[in-house]
Short mmCIF file of C-alpha atoms in Angstrom, two decimals:
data_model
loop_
_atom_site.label_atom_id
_atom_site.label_comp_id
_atom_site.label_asym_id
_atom_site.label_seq_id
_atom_site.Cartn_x
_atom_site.Cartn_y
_atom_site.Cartn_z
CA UNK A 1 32.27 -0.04 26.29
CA UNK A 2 32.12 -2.44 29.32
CA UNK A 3 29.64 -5.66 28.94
CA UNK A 4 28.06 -4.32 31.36
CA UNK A 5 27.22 -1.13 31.38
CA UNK A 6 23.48 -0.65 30.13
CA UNK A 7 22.42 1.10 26.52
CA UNK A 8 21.37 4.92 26.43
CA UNK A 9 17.29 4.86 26.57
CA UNK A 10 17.42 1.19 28.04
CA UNK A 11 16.75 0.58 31.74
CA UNK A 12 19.60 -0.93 33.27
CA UNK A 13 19.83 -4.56 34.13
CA UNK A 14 22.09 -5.84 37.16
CA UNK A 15 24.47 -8.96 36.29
CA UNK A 16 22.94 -12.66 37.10
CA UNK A 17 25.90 -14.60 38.43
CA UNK A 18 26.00 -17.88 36.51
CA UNK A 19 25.11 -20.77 38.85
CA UNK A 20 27.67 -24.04 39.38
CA UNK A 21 25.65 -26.54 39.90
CA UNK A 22 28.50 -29.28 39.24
CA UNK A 23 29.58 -29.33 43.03
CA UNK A 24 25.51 -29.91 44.51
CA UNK A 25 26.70 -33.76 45.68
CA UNK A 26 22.91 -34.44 45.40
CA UNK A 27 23.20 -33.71 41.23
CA UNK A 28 26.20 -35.42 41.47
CA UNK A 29 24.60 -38.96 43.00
CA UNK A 30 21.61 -38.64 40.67
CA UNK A 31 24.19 -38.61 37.49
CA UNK A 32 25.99 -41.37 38.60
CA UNK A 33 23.07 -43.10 39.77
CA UNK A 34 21.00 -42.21 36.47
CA UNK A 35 24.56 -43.97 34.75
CA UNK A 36 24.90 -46.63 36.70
CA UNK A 37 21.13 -47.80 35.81
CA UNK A 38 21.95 -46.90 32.35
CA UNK A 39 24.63 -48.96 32.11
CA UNK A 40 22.93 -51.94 33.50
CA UNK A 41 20.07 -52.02 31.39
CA UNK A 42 22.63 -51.45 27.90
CA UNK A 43 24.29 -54.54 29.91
CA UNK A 44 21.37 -56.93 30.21
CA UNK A 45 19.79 -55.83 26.34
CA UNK A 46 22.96 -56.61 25.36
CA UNK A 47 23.37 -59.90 26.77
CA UNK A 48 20.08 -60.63 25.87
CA UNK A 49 20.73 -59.88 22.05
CA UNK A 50 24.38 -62.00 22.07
CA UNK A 51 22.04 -64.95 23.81
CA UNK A 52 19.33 -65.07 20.77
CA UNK A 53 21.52 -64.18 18.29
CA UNK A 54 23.95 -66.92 19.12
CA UNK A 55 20.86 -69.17 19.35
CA UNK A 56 19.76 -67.95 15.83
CA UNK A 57 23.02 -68.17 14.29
CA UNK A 58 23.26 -72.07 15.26
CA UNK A 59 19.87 -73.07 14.92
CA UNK A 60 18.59 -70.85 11.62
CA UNK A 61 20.63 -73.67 9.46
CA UNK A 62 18.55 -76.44 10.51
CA UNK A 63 15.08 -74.56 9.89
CA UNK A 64 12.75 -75.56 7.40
CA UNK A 65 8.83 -75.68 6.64
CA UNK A 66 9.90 -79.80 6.90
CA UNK A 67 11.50 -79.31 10.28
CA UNK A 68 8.48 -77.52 12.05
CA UNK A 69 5.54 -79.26 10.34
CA UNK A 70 7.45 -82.78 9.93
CA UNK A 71 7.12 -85.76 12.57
CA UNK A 72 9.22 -87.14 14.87
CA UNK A 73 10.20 -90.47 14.09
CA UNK A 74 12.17 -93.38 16.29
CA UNK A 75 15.53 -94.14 15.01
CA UNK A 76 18.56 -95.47 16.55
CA UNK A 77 21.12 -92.63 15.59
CA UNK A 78 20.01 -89.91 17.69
CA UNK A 79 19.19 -91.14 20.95
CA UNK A 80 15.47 -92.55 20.98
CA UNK A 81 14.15 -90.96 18.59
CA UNK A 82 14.98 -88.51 15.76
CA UNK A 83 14.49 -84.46 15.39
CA UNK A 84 13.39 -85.36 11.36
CA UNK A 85 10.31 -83.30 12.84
CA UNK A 86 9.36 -81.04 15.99
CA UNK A 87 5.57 -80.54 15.00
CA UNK A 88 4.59 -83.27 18.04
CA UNK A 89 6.85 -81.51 20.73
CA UNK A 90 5.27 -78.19 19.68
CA UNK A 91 1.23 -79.43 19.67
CA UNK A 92 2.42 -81.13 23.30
CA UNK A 93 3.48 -78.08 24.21
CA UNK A 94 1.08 -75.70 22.91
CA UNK A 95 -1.94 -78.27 24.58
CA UNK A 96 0.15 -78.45 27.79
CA UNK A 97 0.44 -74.13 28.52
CA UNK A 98 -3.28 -74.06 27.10
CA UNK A 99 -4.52 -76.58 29.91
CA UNK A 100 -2.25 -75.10 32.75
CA UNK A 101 -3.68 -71.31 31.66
CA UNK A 102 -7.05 -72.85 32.05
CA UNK A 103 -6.10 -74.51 34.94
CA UNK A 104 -4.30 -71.70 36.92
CA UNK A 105 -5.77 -68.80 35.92
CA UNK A 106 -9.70 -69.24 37.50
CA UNK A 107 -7.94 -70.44 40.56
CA UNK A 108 -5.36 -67.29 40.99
CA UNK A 109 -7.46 -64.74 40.22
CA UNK A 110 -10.37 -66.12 42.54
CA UNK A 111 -7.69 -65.98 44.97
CA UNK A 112 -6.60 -62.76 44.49
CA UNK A 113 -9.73 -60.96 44.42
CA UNK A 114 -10.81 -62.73 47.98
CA UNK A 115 -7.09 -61.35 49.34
CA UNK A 116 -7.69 -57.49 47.79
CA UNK A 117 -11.47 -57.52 48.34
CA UNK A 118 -12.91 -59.97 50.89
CA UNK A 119 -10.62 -59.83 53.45
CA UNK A 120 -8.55 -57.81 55.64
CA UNK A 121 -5.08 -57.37 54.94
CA UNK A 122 -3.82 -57.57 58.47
CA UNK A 123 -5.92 -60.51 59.40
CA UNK A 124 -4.35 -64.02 59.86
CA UNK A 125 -6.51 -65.96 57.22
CA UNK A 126 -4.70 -63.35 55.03
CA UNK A 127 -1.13 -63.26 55.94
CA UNK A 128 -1.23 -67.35 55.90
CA UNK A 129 -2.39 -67.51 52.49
CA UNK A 130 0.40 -65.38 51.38
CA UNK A 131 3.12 -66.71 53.34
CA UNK A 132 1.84 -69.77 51.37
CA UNK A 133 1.96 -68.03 48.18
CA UNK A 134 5.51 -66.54 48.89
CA UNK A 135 6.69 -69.94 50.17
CA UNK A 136 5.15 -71.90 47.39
CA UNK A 137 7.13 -69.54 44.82
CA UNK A 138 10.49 -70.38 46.72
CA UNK A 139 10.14 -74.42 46.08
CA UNK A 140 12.26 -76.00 43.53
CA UNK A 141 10.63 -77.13 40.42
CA UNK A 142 12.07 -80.83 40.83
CA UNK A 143 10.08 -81.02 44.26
CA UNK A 144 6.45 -79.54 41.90
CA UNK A 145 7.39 -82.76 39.94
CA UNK A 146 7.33 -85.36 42.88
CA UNK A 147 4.03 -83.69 43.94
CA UNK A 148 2.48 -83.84 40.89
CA UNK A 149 3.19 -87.73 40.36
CA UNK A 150 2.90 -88.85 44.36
CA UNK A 151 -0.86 -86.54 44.86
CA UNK A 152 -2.26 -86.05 40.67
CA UNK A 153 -1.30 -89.93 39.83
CA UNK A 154 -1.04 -92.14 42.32
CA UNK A 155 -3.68 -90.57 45.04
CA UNK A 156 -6.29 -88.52 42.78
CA UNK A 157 -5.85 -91.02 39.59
CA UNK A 158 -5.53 -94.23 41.74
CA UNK A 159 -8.33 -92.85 43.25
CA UNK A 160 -10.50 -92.35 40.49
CA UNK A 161 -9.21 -95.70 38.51
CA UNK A 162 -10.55 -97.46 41.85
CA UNK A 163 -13.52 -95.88 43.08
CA UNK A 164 -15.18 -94.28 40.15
CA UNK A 165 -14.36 -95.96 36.93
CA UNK A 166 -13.15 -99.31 38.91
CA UNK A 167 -10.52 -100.17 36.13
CA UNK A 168 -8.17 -103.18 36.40
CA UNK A 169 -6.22 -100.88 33.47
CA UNK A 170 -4.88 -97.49 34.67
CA UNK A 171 -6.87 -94.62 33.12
CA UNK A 172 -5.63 -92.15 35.15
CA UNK A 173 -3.11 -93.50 37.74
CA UNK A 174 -0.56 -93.15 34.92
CA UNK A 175 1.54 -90.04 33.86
CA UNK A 176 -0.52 -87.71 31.27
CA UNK A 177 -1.10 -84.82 29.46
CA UNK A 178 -3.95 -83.86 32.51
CA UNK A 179 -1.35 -84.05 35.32
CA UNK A 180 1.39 -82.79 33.53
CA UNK A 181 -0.54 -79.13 33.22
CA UNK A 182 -2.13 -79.47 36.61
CA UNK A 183 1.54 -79.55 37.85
CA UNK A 184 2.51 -76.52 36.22
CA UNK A 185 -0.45 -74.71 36.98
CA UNK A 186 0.25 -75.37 40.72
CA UNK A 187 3.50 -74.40 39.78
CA UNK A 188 2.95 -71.09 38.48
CA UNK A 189 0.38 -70.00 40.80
CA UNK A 190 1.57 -67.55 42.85
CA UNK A 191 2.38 -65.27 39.75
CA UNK A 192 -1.38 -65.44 38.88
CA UNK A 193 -2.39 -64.65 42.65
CA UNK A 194 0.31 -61.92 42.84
CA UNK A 195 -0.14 -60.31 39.55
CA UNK A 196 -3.82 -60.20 40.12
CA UNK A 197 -3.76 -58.78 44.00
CA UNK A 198 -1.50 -56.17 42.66
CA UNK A 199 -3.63 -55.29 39.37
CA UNK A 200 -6.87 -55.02 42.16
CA UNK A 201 -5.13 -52.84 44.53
CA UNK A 202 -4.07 -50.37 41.59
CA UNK A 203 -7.66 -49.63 40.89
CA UNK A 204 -8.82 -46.49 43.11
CA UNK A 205 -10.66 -46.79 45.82
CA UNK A 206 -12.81 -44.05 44.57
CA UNK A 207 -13.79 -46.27 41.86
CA UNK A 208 -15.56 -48.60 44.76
CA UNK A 209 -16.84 -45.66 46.89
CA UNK A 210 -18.40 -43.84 43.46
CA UNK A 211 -20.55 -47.31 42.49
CA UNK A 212 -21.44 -48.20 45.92
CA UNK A 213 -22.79 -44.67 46.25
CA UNK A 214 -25.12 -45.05 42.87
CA UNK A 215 -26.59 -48.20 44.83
CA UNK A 216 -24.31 -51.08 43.85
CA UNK A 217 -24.09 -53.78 45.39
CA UNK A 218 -20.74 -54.97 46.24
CA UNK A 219 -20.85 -58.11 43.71
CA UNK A 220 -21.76 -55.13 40.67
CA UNK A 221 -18.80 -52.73 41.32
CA UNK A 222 -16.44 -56.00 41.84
CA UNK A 223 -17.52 -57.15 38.27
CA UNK A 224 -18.30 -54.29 36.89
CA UNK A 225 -16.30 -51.69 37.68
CA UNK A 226 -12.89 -53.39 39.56
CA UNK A 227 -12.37 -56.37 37.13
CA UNK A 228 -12.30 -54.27 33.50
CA UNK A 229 -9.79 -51.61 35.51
CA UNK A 230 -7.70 -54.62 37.04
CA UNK A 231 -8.07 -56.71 33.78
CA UNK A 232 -4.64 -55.77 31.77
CA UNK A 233 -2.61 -56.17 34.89
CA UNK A 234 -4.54 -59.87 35.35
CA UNK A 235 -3.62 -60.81 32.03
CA UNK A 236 -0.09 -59.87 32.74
CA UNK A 237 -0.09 -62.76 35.23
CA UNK A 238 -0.98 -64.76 32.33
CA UNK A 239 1.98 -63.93 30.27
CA UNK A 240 4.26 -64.25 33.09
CA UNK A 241 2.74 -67.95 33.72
CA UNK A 242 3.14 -68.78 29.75
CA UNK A 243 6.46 -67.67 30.21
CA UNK A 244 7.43 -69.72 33.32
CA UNK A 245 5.13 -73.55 32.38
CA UNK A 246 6.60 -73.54 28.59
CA UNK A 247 10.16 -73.87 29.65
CA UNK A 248 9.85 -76.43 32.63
CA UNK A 249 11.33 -79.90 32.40
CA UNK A 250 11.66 -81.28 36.01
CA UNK A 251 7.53 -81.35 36.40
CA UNK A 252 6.49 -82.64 33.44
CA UNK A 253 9.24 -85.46 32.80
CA UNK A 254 8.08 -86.86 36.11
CA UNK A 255 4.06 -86.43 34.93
CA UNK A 256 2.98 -87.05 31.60
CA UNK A 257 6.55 -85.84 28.61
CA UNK A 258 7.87 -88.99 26.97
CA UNK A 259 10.80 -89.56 24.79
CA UNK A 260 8.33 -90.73 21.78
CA UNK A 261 4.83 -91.28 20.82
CA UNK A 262 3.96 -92.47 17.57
CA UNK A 263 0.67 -91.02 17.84
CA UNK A 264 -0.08 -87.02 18.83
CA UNK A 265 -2.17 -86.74 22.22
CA UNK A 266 -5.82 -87.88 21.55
CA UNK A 267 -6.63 -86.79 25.26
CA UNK A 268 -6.24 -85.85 28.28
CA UNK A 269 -4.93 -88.52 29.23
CA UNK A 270 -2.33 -89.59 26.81
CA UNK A 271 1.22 -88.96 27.33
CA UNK A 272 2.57 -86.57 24.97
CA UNK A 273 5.79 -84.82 23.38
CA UNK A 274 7.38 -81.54 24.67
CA UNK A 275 9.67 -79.01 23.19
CA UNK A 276 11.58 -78.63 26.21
CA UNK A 277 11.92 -82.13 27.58
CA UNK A 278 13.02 -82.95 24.22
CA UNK A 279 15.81 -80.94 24.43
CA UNK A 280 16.61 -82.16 27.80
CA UNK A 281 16.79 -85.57 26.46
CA UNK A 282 19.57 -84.55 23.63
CA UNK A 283 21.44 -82.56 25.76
CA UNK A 284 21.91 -85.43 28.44
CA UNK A 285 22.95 -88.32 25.70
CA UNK A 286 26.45 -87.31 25.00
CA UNK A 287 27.20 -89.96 22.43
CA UNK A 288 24.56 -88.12 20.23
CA UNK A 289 24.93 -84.66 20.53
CA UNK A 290 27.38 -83.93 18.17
CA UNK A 291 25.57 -86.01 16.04
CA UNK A 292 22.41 -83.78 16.30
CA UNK A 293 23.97 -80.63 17.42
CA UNK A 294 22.36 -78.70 14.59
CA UNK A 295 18.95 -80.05 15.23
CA UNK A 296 19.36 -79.33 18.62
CA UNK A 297 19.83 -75.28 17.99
CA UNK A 298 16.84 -75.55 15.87
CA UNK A 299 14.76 -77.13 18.10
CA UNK A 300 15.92 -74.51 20.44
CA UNK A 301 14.98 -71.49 18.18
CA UNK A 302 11.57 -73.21 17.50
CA UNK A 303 10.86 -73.22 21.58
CA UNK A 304 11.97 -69.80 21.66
CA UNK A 305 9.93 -68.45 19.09
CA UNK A 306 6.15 -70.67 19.94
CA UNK A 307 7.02 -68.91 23.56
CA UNK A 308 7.63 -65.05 21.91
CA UNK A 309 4.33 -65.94 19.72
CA UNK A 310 2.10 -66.94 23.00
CA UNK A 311 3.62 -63.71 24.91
CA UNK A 312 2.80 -61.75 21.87
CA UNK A 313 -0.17 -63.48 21.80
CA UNK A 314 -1.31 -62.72 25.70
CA UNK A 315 0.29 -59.15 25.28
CA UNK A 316 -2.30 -58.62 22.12
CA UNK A 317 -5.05 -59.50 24.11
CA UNK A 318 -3.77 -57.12 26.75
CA UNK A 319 -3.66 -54.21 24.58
CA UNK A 320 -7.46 -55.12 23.31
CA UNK A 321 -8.54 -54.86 26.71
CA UNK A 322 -6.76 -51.48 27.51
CA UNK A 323 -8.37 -49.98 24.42
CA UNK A 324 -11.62 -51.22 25.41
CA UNK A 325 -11.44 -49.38 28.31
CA UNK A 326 -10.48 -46.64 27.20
CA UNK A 327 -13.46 -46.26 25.11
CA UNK A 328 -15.75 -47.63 27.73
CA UNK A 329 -14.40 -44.02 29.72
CA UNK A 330 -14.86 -41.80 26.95
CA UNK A 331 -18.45 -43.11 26.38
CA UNK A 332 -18.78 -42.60 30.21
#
């Protein structure tokens, strides 16, 4: 009996031709274009993975509970100073991205809420402040150095050495722990302002029309309303500025790091110890880093982990205030 002819009682049912779809050029770009992105995110997990787990590999030796919680002390075998200890590079570092968030993050978001809510886009107040912002981005970190130590030290701390505490001793025209974060949070200020502008923008504009219909004012639906939607995408600025201030050297060797302290940072305006300027100073004294290359790849591991604990730490944070609204709209 031929396939298809139809069964006695049955009604008969015409032939579908099959479809070849593997000649449409457009499914043929979006395979290729879905394997091509593929490919290039396998490639950059991957390198990612061969980068740490060379890192961990080196530098997992070297750990112990006396290597993170010990201090450094001078010596004349490695360099300056020996890695016996990292504890006062990591509380230098952990006090110098906890000023700079302080720092940068009231500033940035002020700034991007007047950008996405008090002004217009098109105007030229507007476009100047964020060719700034895009400009500002583009400088080299060296050059965020030199402006930290000429304006932060010598004009604002001369200035209040001379005027205001009138000092023969510097108190504040000297490199510090203060200047040092103030650098970096000028530094990584236009991911705040960015980060934020885009987080306000994503909130509907129905969400301003609805409370300014019930009778708020525009203050109200700013705080109340715009700033818990926009919130999670705010914080992301935060972790992105954690991410970029705990790994510079060039500002803060030129503001406040030093090579050694025997004392950890009693203020603002000591000098202190930093993870990563510490490992600049190994890696740039070749007659010692053989000599310490194992305490070098631990120090490394310990700056890469106190920067995945602060993301995680930002990203928890993040996820509380996602939750909360969520339950703030079912209530609603």
């Amino acid at each position: 009996m031929n396939a298809t002819s139809s069964t006695p009682g049955q009604p008969h049912q015409p032939e579908t031709p099959d479809l070849d779809l593997s000649s449409d050029p457009a499914l043929t770009q979006a395979k290729v274009g879905t394997a091509v992105f593929a490919a290039a995110s396998y490639l950059l997990v991957g390198i990612l993975a061969v980068i740490v787990l060379y890192l961990l590999w080196h530098g997992a030796r070297g750990l112990s509970v006396n290597f993170v919680f010990g201090r450094a002390a001078p010596t004349s075998d490695i360099g300056a100073y020996s890695t016996a200890g990292v504890f006062d590079m990591v509380y230098g570092t952990v006090l110098l991205v906890a000023l700079m968030v302080i720092a940068v993050m009231p500033i940035g978001i002020i700034t991007g809420i007047y950008l996405c809510e008090y002004t217009d886009p098109r105007s030229t107040m507007a476009r100047l402040i964020r060719s700034s912002v895009n400009n500002l981005a583009g400088v080299p970190s060296i050059i965020f150095g030199m402006f930290g130590l000429g304006f932060f030290i010598y004009f604002l701390g001369g200035s209040i050495d001379g005027y205001l505490l009138g000092s023969a001793e510097p108190v504040f025209k000297k490199p510090s722990l203060l200047w040092a974060s103030l650098t970096l949070a000028v530094l990584t200020l236009p991911v705040v302002i960015v980060s934020t502008e885009q987080a306000l923008r994503s909130v509907p504009t129905s969400f301003r029309d609805a409370a300014l219909g019930l009778g708020a004012t525009r203050a109200q639906t700013l705080t109340r309303v715009v700033l818990p939607q926009a919130a999670p995408g705010i914080i992301t600025g935060g972790i992105l500025a954690i991410s970029r201030g705990a790994g510079e050297v060039a500002p803060i060797m030129l503001t406040g790091a030093t090579i050694f302290s025997p004392t950890l940072p009693g203020s603002v305006t000591d000098k202190f110890m930093e993870l990563s300027y510490h490992i600049y100073i190994m890696c740039t004294q070749p007659a010692h880093v053989e000599a310490g290359r194992s305490q070098l790849y631990s120090t490394v591991v310990v700056l890469l982990f106190l920067t995945f604990f602060l993301n995680v730490t930002a990203i928890f944070v993040r996820a509380r205030a996602r939750a909360y609204m969520r339950r703030m709209a079912h209530v609603a």
